Amino acid sequence: IVRAENLVKVYRMGKVDVRALDGVSLTIPEGEFLAIMGPSGSGKSTLMNLIGCLDKPTSGTLLVDGQDVTRLGDRRLAKLRGRTIGFVFQTFNLIPRISALDNVLLPMGLVGAIPKSQRRKRAIELLEQVGLGHRVRHMPNELSGGERQRVAIARALANDPKLLLADEPTGNLDTKTGRAILELFKELHRQGRTIVLVTHDPDVASYAERIVRLVDGRIVAVETSPSA
Amino acid sequence: IVRAENLVKVYRMGKVDVRALDGVSLTIPEGEFLAIMGPSGSGKSTLMNLIGCLDKPTSGTLLVDGQDVTRLGDRRLAKLRGRTIGFVFQTFNLIPRISALDNVLLPMGLVGAIPKSQRRKRAIELLEQVGLGHRVRHMPNELSGGERQRVAIARALANDPKLLLADEPTGNLDTKTGRAILELFKELHRQGRTIVLVTHDPDVASYAERIVRLVDGRIVAVETSPSA
Ligand SMILES: Nc1ncnc2c1ncn2[C@@H]1O[C@H](COP(=O)(O)OP(=O)(O)OP(=O)(O)O)[C@@H](O)[C@H]1O
Ligand SMILES: Nc1ncnc2c1ncn2[C@@H]1O[C@H](COP(=O)(O)OP(=O)(O)OP(=O)(O)O)[C@@H](O)[C@H]1O
Ligand SMILES: [Mg+2]
Ligand SMILES: [Mg+2]
């Protein structure tokens, strides 16, 4: 479902260039549960943003769900994102002026794949699944850090994506709450979805089937997860 | 340095009240290294915001550095905060339009305790201590999640605070980078500062001398850290 070859991402900053990705090649078979690990600043979020079609590479090839995303225009890229990909951002990126419930409903309205009559029920169920059934009316600034993270997770699942990209989804959660989220991911994976999870926590990475390690914008190791 | 008695914090939300803190009493001796743990939503950040004089309790007594903070006006509260407390926010809260360096310089300019001629050198050293010597000119949106977190840490240390409050400061960091930060905290503690650290990670909590556990807005356990 993802085929990346020699991805390079350079941020030009006046005299200095930052080579955030320095030639990354990676194939993710559909239905895989993959973890990406690596030091802070090694390029994990940059790679996720490319796979998630939120940004384009400086050079290299990238096919997502069979489509060459470097060739798609903004509208078709947005359509691919909305229908196929669910993205949990490292910094949540919730819409501040609307409730948790409306944050989860929003992508359903934009994509239109979920029938109108089912949306509210689905949004509430997703929030219950991440333990926030009692917080649906809260605004993001009326939620704890871990609660905002969980709204971001529920929102990413709104349109039942084929490919779930989660950038450090348990960083703000205690072990028990984090484990509940990972069990949810495990079940979504069992149902056939592809999951890519960025994490700093080896216990979290052990839920995946395969682990890719990034250092300084390059893949330095690919391992089969010990628990796979 | 902190004496809290029966702290209650209620958020009124129309028909429903959220009792984020439900009678918390805690004494933190000056020079202690304390960890606060508990499930997502248990009231840790709320408690930190009260201790950090960013918010007032609904009821209860709170003395910080000998002063009754429920009685101080905004200006004197701001002065106490600026001179005595360094706060690392769970969501970083960097100023988006200025660089990492300027984010660290800003509190120095506001408080005036660090002599003008020394500020730039001090800010650069703090950024180097958190591993960001090569990122001083970057804007927050040109930094990775873990890099933003580290700028927030450097900024909290800008005015050499007596009391450092760090709300999940390693949540976005890999083990090696996180450990470097904790070694820095350990050294600051050794020099006599009081450190209060909210964390979900037992390995991080083990750097502290004492661990307080919150559940549903109440302290349910107080333990001596196994490694103390
Ligand atoms: N817009 C930008 N301009 C310049 N440099 C950038 C920009 N965005 C990211 N970088 C740099 O690129 C590198 C990779 O960033 P990225 O966010 O991918 O790291 P990461 O592996 O996700 O780190 P973390 O674990 O801290 O989240 C970082 O060193 C960062 O400073
Ligand atoms: N402004 C607010 N209005 C209403 N409820 C709030 C508000 N701020 C926080 N809460 C609620 O108070 C509870 C405690 O929040 P707090 O941020 O202290 O939790 P926390 O222990 O820091 O959690 P986490 O580990 O997820 O960061 C949460 O359940 C949250 O939903
Ligand atoms: Mg990142
Ligand atoms: Mg919190």
Coordinates of C-alpha atoms and ligand atoms in Angstrom, one line a residue:
Chain A
I1 CA 0.0 0.0 0.0
V2 CA 3.1 2.2 0.3
R3 CA 6.0 2.0 -2.0
A4 CA 8.8 4.6 -1.4
E5 CA 12.0 4.8 -3.2
N6 CA 14.9 7.1 -2.4
L7 CA 12.8 9.7 -0.7
V8 CA 14.7 12.9 0.0
K9 CA 13.3 15.9 1.9
V10 CA 15.4 18.9 2.2
Y11 CA 14.3 22.1 4.0
R12 CA 16.1 25.1 2.6
M13 CA 16.9 27.7 5.2
G14 CA 19.0 30.4 3.7
K15 CA 22.6 29.3 3.8
V16 CA 22.0 26.0 5.5
D17 CA 20.0 23.1 4.2
V18 CA 18.4 20.6 6.6
R19 CA 18.4 17.1 5.0
A20 CA 15.4 15.7 7.0
L21 CA 15.2 12.6 4.9
D22 CA 18.3 11.4 3.1
G23 CA 17.3 8.6 0.7
V24 CA 14.6 6.5 2.3
S25 CA 13.3 3.4 0.5
L26 CA 10.5 1.4 2.1
T27 CA 7.7 -0.9 1.0
I28 CA 4.7 -1.5 3.2
P29 CA 2.5 -4.4 2.2
E30 CA -1.2 -3.9 2.6
G31 CA -2.3 -5.2 6.0
E32 CA 1.0 -4.8 7.7
F33 CA 1.4 -3.3 11.2
L34 CA 4.7 -1.4 11.1
A35 CA 6.5 0.6 13.7
I36 CA 9.0 3.4 13.0
M37 CA 11.5 4.3 15.7
G38 CA 14.5 6.6 16.0
P39 CA 16.0 9.5 17.9
S40 CA 14.3 12.9 18.2
G41 CA 14.9 14.8 15.0
S42 CA 15.7 11.7 12.9
G43 CA 13.0 12.3 10.3
K44 CA 10.1 10.1 11.5
S45 CA 7.3 12.8 11.3
T46 CA 8.8 14.1 8.0
L47 CA 8.4 10.5 6.6
M48 CA 4.9 10.2 8.0
N49 CA 3.9 13.5 6.4
L50 CA 5.1 12.3 3.0
I51 CA 3.3 8.9 3.3
G52 CA 0.2 10.7 4.6
C53 CA 0.2 13.0 1.4
L54 CA 0.5 16.1 3.6
D55 CA 3.8 17.1 1.9
K56 CA 5.8 16.3 -1.2
P57 CA 9.3 14.9 -1.3
T58 CA 12.2 16.9 -2.7
S59 CA 13.1 13.9 -4.8
G60 CA 12.3 10.2 -5.0
T61 CA 9.2 8.1 -5.8
L62 CA 6.2 7.6 -3.6
L63 CA 3.2 5.5 -4.4
V64 CA 0.3 5.4 -1.9
D65 CA -2.5 3.0 -2.6
G66 CA -1.2 2.6 -6.1
Q67 CA -1.1 6.3 -6.9
D68 CA 2.1 8.3 -7.6
V69 CA 1.5 11.1 -5.1
T70 CA 4.2 13.3 -6.5
R71 CA 2.1 13.7 -9.6
L72 CA -1.3 14.3 -8.1
G73 CA -2.8 17.8 -7.9
D74 CA -4.1 19.2 -4.6
R75 CA -7.7 18.2 -5.1
R76 CA -6.9 14.6 -5.9
L77 CA -4.4 14.4 -3.1
A78 CA -7.0 15.7 -0.7
K79 CA -9.5 13.1 -1.9
L80 CA -6.9 10.3 -1.4
R81 CA -6.1 11.5 2.0
G82 CA -9.7 11.8 3.1
R83 CA -10.9 8.5 1.9
T84 CA -7.9 6.3 2.5
I85 CA -5.7 7.7 5.2
G86 CA -6.3 8.4 8.9
F87 CA -3.6 10.6 10.5
V88 CA -3.0 11.0 14.2
F89 CA -0.7 14.0 14.5
Q90 CA 2.2 14.2 17.1
T91 CA 0.8 17.6 18.1
F92 CA -2.9 16.6 17.9
N93 CA -4.0 19.6 15.7
L94 CA -7.6 19.6 16.9
I95 CA -9.9 22.4 15.8
P96 CA -9.9 24.6 19.0
R97 CA -13.4 26.2 18.7
I98 CA -15.5 23.1 18.3
S99 CA -16.1 20.2 20.7
A100 CA -14.5 16.8 20.8
L101 CA -17.6 15.4 19.1
D102 CA -17.5 17.9 16.3
N103 CA -13.8 17.4 15.8
V104 CA -14.6 13.7 15.1
L105 CA -17.6 14.5 13.0
L106 CA -15.8 17.1 10.8
P107 CA -13.8 14.6 8.5
M108 CA -17.0 12.6 8.1
G109 CA -18.7 15.7 6.7
L110 CA -15.8 16.5 4.4
V111 CA -15.5 13.1 2.8
G112 CA -19.1 12.0 2.8
A113 CA -18.4 8.3 2.9
I114 CA -20.2 7.6 6.1
P115 CA -24.0 8.1 5.6
K116 CA -25.3 11.3 7.3
S117 CA -27.8 9.4 9.6
Q118 CA -25.0 7.2 11.0
R119 CA -22.4 9.9 11.7
R120 CA -23.3 11.1 15.2
K121 CA -23.6 7.5 16.5
R122 CA -20.3 6.6 15.0
A123 CA -18.5 9.6 16.4
I124 CA -19.8 8.9 19.9
E125 CA -18.8 5.2 19.6
L126 CA -15.3 6.2 18.5
L127 CA -14.9 8.5 21.5
E128 CA -16.2 5.8 23.8
Q129 CA -13.7 3.4 22.3
V130 CA -10.9 5.7 23.3
G131 CA -12.4 6.2 26.8
L132 CA -13.9 9.7 26.2
G133 CA -17.6 8.9 26.3
H134 CA -17.8 11.4 29.3
R135 CA -16.0 14.2 27.5
V136 CA -17.8 14.5 24.1
R137 CA -19.0 18.0 24.7
H138 CA -15.7 19.4 26.0
M139 CA -13.7 21.9 23.9
P140 CA -10.0 20.9 23.3
N141 CA -8.9 23.5 25.9
E142 CA -11.2 21.8 28.4
L143 CA -9.4 18.5 28.0
S144 CA -6.2 17.0 29.5
G145 CA -3.2 16.4 27.2
G146 CA -3.9 12.7 27.0
E147 CA -7.6 13.4 26.3
R148 CA -6.7 15.6 23.4
Q149 CA -4.5 12.9 22.0
R150 CA -7.3 10.5 22.2
V151 CA -9.7 12.8 20.4
A152 CA -7.1 13.0 17.7
I153 CA -7.1 9.2 17.5
A154 CA -10.8 9.0 17.3
R155 CA -10.8 11.6 14.6
A156 CA -8.2 9.7 12.6
L157 CA -10.6 6.7 12.6
A158 CA -13.7 8.7 11.6
N159 CA -13.8 7.6 8.0
D160 CA -12.7 4.1 8.6
P161 CA -9.3 4.5 6.8
K162 CA -7.5 1.7 5.0
L163 CA -4.2 3.2 6.2
L164 CA -3.8 4.5 9.7
L165 CA -0.7 6.7 10.4
A166 CA -0.2 7.4 14.1
D167 CA 2.7 9.7 15.1
E168 CA 3.5 8.9 18.7
P169 CA -0.2 8.3 19.7
T170 CA 0.5 7.2 23.2
G171 CA 3.2 9.8 24.2
N172 CA 0.8 11.5 26.6
L173 CA -1.0 8.4 28.0
D174 CA -0.4 6.4 31.1
T175 CA 0.4 2.7 30.5
K176 CA -3.1 1.4 31.0
T177 CA -4.8 4.0 28.8
G178 CA -2.1 3.5 26.1
R179 CA -2.5 -0.2 26.2
A180 CA -6.2 0.2 25.6
I181 CA -5.5 2.3 22.5
L182 CA -2.9 -0.3 21.2
E183 CA -5.4 -3.1 21.7
L184 CA -7.9 -1.1 19.6
F185 CA -5.2 -0.7 16.9
K186 CA -4.5 -4.4 17.1
E187 CA -8.2 -5.1 16.5
L188 CA -8.3 -2.7 13.5
H189 CA -5.2 -4.4 12.2
R190 CA -6.8 -7.8 12.6
Q191 CA -9.7 -6.6 10.5
G192 CA -7.3 -5.9 7.6
R193 CA -6.1 -2.3 8.0
T194 CA -2.5 -1.2 7.5
I195 CA -1.1 0.6 10.5
V196 CA 2.1 2.6 10.7
L197 CA 3.0 3.7 14.2
V198 CA 5.8 6.1 15.2
T199 CA 6.9 5.6 18.7
H200 CA 9.8 6.1 21.1
D201 CA 8.6 3.2 23.4
P202 CA 9.9 -0.3 22.7
D203 CA 6.8 -1.8 24.5
V204 CA 4.6 0.1 22.1
A205 CA 6.7 -1.0 19.1
S206 CA 6.3 -4.6 20.1
Y207 CA 2.6 -4.5 19.0
A208 CA 3.9 -4.2 15.4
E209 CA 5.0 -7.0 13.1
R210 CA 8.0 -5.1 11.8
I211 CA 10.2 -2.3 13.1
V212 CA 12.1 0.2 10.9
R213 CA 14.7 2.4 12.6
L214 CA 15.6 5.9 11.3
V215 CA 18.8 7.8 12.2
D216 CA 19.7 11.2 10.5
G217 CA 17.0 10.7 7.8
R218 CA 18.1 7.2 6.8
I219 CA 16.8 3.7 7.6
V220 CA 19.6 2.0 9.5
A221 CA 17.8 -1.2 10.5
V222 CA 14.7 -3.3 9.7
E223 CA 13.7 -5.9 12.3
T224 CA 10.9 -8.4 12.8
S225 CA 9.2 -7.5 16.0
P226 CA 10.1 -10.0 18.7
S227 CA 6.4 -10.5 19.5
A228 CA 5.3 -10.9 15.8
Chain B
I1 CA 8.6 25.5 49.1
V2 CA 5.0 24.3 48.3
R3 CA 2.4 23.7 51.0
A4 CA -1.0 22.7 49.7
E5 CA -4.0 21.9 51.8
N6 CA -7.3 20.5 50.6
L7 CA -7.0 21.9 47.1
V8 CA -10.2 21.7 45.1
K9 CA -10.5 22.7 41.5
V10 CA -14.0 22.5 39.9
Y11 CA -14.6 23.4 36.3
R12 CA -18.2 24.5 35.9
M13 CA -19.7 23.5 32.6
G14 CA -23.4 24.3 32.6
K15 CA -25.3 21.4 34.2
V16 CA -22.2 19.3 34.8
D17 CA -19.3 20.2 37.1
V18 CA -15.9 18.6 36.5
R19 CA -14.1 18.1 39.9
A20 CA -10.6 18.0 38.4
L21 CA -9.0 18.1 41.9
D22 CA -11.0 16.8 44.8
G23 CA -9.1 17.7 48.0
V24 CA -5.3 17.5 47.4
S25 CA -3.0 18.1 50.3
L26 CA 0.8 18.0 49.7
T27 CA 3.9 19.5 51.2
I28 CA 7.0 19.7 49.0
P29 CA 10.2 20.5 51.0
E30 CA 12.6 22.8 49.3
G31 CA 15.2 20.9 47.4
E32 CA 13.0 17.8 46.9
F33 CA 12.8 15.9 43.5
L34 CA 9.2 14.8 43.3
A35 CA 7.4 12.8 40.7
I36 CA 3.6 13.0 40.1
M37 CA 2.0 10.0 38.3
G38 CA -1.6 9.0 37.5
P39 CA -3.9 8.1 34.7
S40 CA -4.8 10.4 31.8
G41 CA -7.3 12.9 33.2
S42 CA -6.5 12.4 36.8
G43 CA -5.7 16.0 37.5
K44 CA -1.9 16.2 37.3
S45 CA -1.7 19.2 34.9
T46 CA -4.4 20.9 36.9
L47 CA -2.4 20.5 40.1
M48 CA 0.8 21.7 38.3
N49 CA -1.0 24.8 37.0
L50 CA -2.1 25.7 40.6
I51 CA 1.4 25.2 42.0
G52 CA 2.8 27.1 39.1
C53 CA 0.5 30.1 39.9
L54 CA -1.1 29.9 36.5
D55 CA -4.5 29.3 37.9
K56 CA -6.3 29.6 41.3
P57 CA -8.0 26.8 43.3
T58 CA -11.7 26.8 43.8
S59 CA -11.0 26.2 47.5
G60 CA -8.2 25.2 49.7
T61 CA -4.9 26.8 50.8
L62 CA -1.7 27.0 48.7
L63 CA 1.6 28.6 49.7
V64 CA 4.4 28.8 47.2
D65 CA 7.8 30.0 48.4
G66 CA 6.1 31.2 51.6
Q67 CA 3.4 33.2 49.9
D68 CA -0.4 32.6 49.9
V69 CA -1.0 32.6 46.2
T70 CA -4.8 32.7 46.6
R71 CA -4.3 36.2 48.0
L72 CA -1.9 37.7 45.5
G73 CA -3.0 40.0 42.8
D74 CA -2.1 39.3 39.1
R75 CA 1.1 41.5 39.1
R76 CA 2.6 40.0 42.2
L77 CA 1.7 36.5 41.0
A78 CA 3.4 37.2 37.7
K79 CA 6.5 38.4 39.6
L80 CA 6.6 35.2 41.7
R81 CA 6.2 33.1 38.6
G82 CA 8.9 34.9 36.6
R83 CA 11.5 34.9 39.3
T84 CA 10.9 31.6 41.2
I85 CA 9.2 29.1 38.9
G86 CA 10.2 27.5 35.6
F87 CA 7.4 25.7 33.9
V88 CA 7.7 23.1 31.1
F89 CA 4.2 22.8 29.6
Q90 CA 2.7 19.5 28.4
T91 CA 1.9 21.2 25.1
F92 CA 5.1 23.2 25.0
N93 CA 3.4 26.6 24.3
L94 CA 6.2 28.1 22.4
I95 CA 5.8 31.6 20.7
P96 CA 5.3 30.6 17.1
R97 CA 6.7 33.6 15.3
I98 CA 10.1 33.8 17.0
S99 CA 13.1 31.4 16.9
A100 CA 14.1 28.9 19.5
L101 CA 16.8 31.3 20.7
D102 CA 14.3 34.1 21.1
N103 CA 11.8 31.8 22.8
V104 CA 14.5 31.2 25.5
L105 CA 15.6 34.9 25.6
L106 CA 12.0 36.1 26.1
P107 CA 11.6 35.3 29.8
M108 CA 15.0 36.7 30.6
G109 CA 13.9 40.0 29.2
L110 CA 10.6 39.9 31.1
V111 CA 12.1 39.2 34.5
G112 CA 15.4 41.1 34.2
A113 CA 17.3 38.9 36.7
I114 CA 19.9 37.8 34.2
P115 CA 22.2 40.7 33.2
K116 CA 21.6 41.9 29.7
S117 CA 25.2 41.2 28.5
Q118 CA 25.0 37.5 29.6
R119 CA 21.6 36.6 28.1
R120 CA 22.4 35.5 24.6
K121 CA 25.3 33.4 25.8
R122 CA 23.2 31.8 28.5
A123 CA 20.3 31.0 26.1
I124 CA 22.7 29.4 23.6
E125 CA 24.2 27.3 26.4
L126 CA 20.8 26.1 27.6
L127 CA 19.9 25.1 24.1
E128 CA 23.2 23.2 23.8
Q129 CA 22.5 21.5 27.1
V130 CA 19.3 20.1 25.6
G131 CA 21.0 19.1 22.4
L132 CA 19.7 21.9 20.2
G133 CA 22.9 23.9 19.6
H134 CA 22.3 23.2 15.8
R135 CA 18.7 24.4 15.9
V136 CA 18.9 27.9 17.6
R137 CA 17.6 29.8 14.6
H138 CA 14.7 27.5 13.7
M139 CA 11.1 28.6 14.2
P140 CA 8.9 26.3 16.3
N141 CA 7.2 25.0 13.1
E142 CA 10.6 24.1 11.7
L143 CA 11.4 21.8 14.6
S144 CA 10.4 18.2 15.4
G145 CA 8.0 17.4 18.3
G146 CA 10.9 16.4 20.5
E147 CA 12.9 19.5 19.6
R148 CA 10.0 21.8 20.5
Q149 CA 9.7 20.0 23.8
R150 CA 13.4 20.6 24.4
V151 CA 13.1 24.3 23.6
A152 CA 10.3 24.4 26.2
I153 CA 12.7 22.9 28.7
A154 CA 15.5 25.3 27.9
R155 CA 13.0 28.2 28.2
A156 CA 11.8 27.0 31.6
L157 CA 15.4 27.1 32.8
A158 CA 16.1 30.6 31.4
N159 CA 15.8 32.6 34.7
D160 CA 17.5 29.9 36.8
P161 CA 14.3 29.0 38.7
K162 CA 14.3 27.7 42.3
L163 CA 11.3 25.6 41.5
L164 CA 11.1 23.7 38.2
L165 CA 7.7 22.2 37.2
A166 CA 7.9 19.9 34.3
D167 CA 4.7 18.5 32.9
E168 CA 5.7 15.3 31.0
P169 CA 8.9 16.7 29.6
T170 CA 10.1 13.5 28.0
G171 CA 6.9 12.4 26.4
N172 CA 8.1 13.1 22.9
L173 CA 11.7 12.0 23.3
D174 CA 13.5 8.8 22.6
T175 CA 15.1 7.0 25.5
K176 CA 18.6 8.4 25.0
T177 CA 17.6 12.0 24.5
G178 CA 15.1 11.7 27.4
R179 CA 17.8 10.3 29.7
A180 CA 20.1 13.3 28.9
I181 CA 17.3 15.7 30.0
L182 CA 16.8 13.7 33.2
E183 CA 20.6 13.8 33.9
L184 CA 20.4 17.6 33.5
F185 CA 17.5 17.7 35.9
K186 CA 19.4 15.5 38.3
E187 CA 22.3 18.0 38.2
L188 CA 20.0 21.0 38.7
H189 CA 18.6 19.1 41.7
R190 CA 22.0 18.3 43.1
Q191 CA 22.7 22.1 43.0
G192 CA 19.7 22.7 45.3
R193 CA 16.7 23.2 43.1
T194 CA 13.3 21.8 43.8
I195 CA 11.9 19.7 40.9
V196 CA 8.4 18.5 40.3
L197 CA 8.0 16.2 37.4
V198 CA 4.8 14.8 36.0
T199 CA 5.3 11.6 34.1
H200 CA 3.6 8.5 32.8
D201 CA 6.9 6.6 32.6
P202 CA 8.1 4.7 35.7
D203 CA 11.7 4.8 34.5
V204 CA 11.4 8.6 34.4
A205 CA 9.8 8.7 37.9
S206 CA 12.6 6.6 39.3
Y207 CA 14.9 9.7 39.0
A208 CA 12.8 11.4 41.7
E209 CA 13.1 10.9 45.5
R210 CA 9.4 10.6 46.1
I211 CA 6.4 9.6 44.0
V212 CA 2.9 10.9 44.5
R213 CA 0.0 9.1 42.7
L214 CA -3.2 10.9 41.6
V215 CA -6.4 9.2 40.7
D216 CA -9.7 11.1 40.0
G217 CA -8.3 14.3 41.5
R218 CA -7.1 12.8 44.7
I219 CA -3.8 11.5 46.1
V220 CA -4.1 7.8 46.5
A221 CA -0.5 6.9 47.3
V222 CA 2.8 8.5 48.3
E223 CA 5.9 6.3 47.8
T224 CA 9.6 6.7 48.3
S225 CA 11.3 6.2 44.9
P226 CA 13.0 2.8 44.8
S227 CA 16.2 4.4 43.6
A228 CA 16.2 7.2 46.1
Ligands
LIG1 N1 10.1 23.1 8.2 C1 11.3 22.8 8.6 N2 12.4 23.5 8.3 C2 13.6 23.2 8.7 N3 13.9 22.1 9.4 C3 12.9 21.3 9.7 C4 11.6 21.6 9.4 N4 10.8 20.6 9.9 C5 11.6 19.7 10.5 N5 12.9 20.1 10.4 C6 14.1 19.4 10.9 O1 14.1 18.1 10.3 C7 14.5 17.1 11.2 C8 13.5 16.0 11.2 O2 12.3 16.4 11.8 P1 11.1 15.4 12.2 O3 10.0 16.2 12.7 O4 10.8 14.5 11.0 O5 11.8 14.5 13.3 P2 11.2 13.3 14.2 O6 12.0 12.1 14.0 O7 9.7 13.3 14.1 O8 11.5 13.8 15.7 P3 10.7 13.7 17.1 O9 10.9 12.3 17.6 O10 11.4 14.7 17.9 O11 9.3 14.1 16.8 C9 14.6 17.8 12.6 O12 15.9 17.9 13.0 C10 14.0 19.2 12.4 O13 14.7 20.2 13.1
LIG2 N1 -11.1 23.9 31.4 C1 -11.7 22.7 31.7 N2 -13.0 22.6 31.7 C2 -13.6 21.4 32.0 N3 -12.9 20.3 32.3 C3 -11.5 20.3 32.3 C4 -10.9 21.6 32.0 N4 -9.5 21.3 32.0 C5 -9.4 20.0 32.4 N5 -10.6 19.4 32.5 C6 -10.8 18.1 32.9 O1 -10.2 17.9 34.2 C7 -9.6 16.6 34.2 C8 -8.2 16.7 34.7 O2 -7.4 17.3 33.7 P1 -5.8 17.4 33.7 O3 -5.3 18.1 32.5 O4 -5.3 17.9 35.1 O5 -5.4 15.8 33.6 P2 -4.0 15.1 33.5 O6 -3.9 14.3 34.7 O7 -2.9 16.1 33.3 O8 -4.1 14.2 32.3 P3 -3.1 13.8 31.1 O9 -2.2 12.7 31.7 O10 -4.0 13.3 30.0 O11 -2.3 15.0 30.7 C9 -9.7 15.9 32.9 O12 -10.6 14.9 32.9 C10 -10.2 17.1 32.0 O13 -11.2 16.6 31.0
MG3 MG 8.1 13.7 15.3
MG4 MG -1.7 16.6 31.7

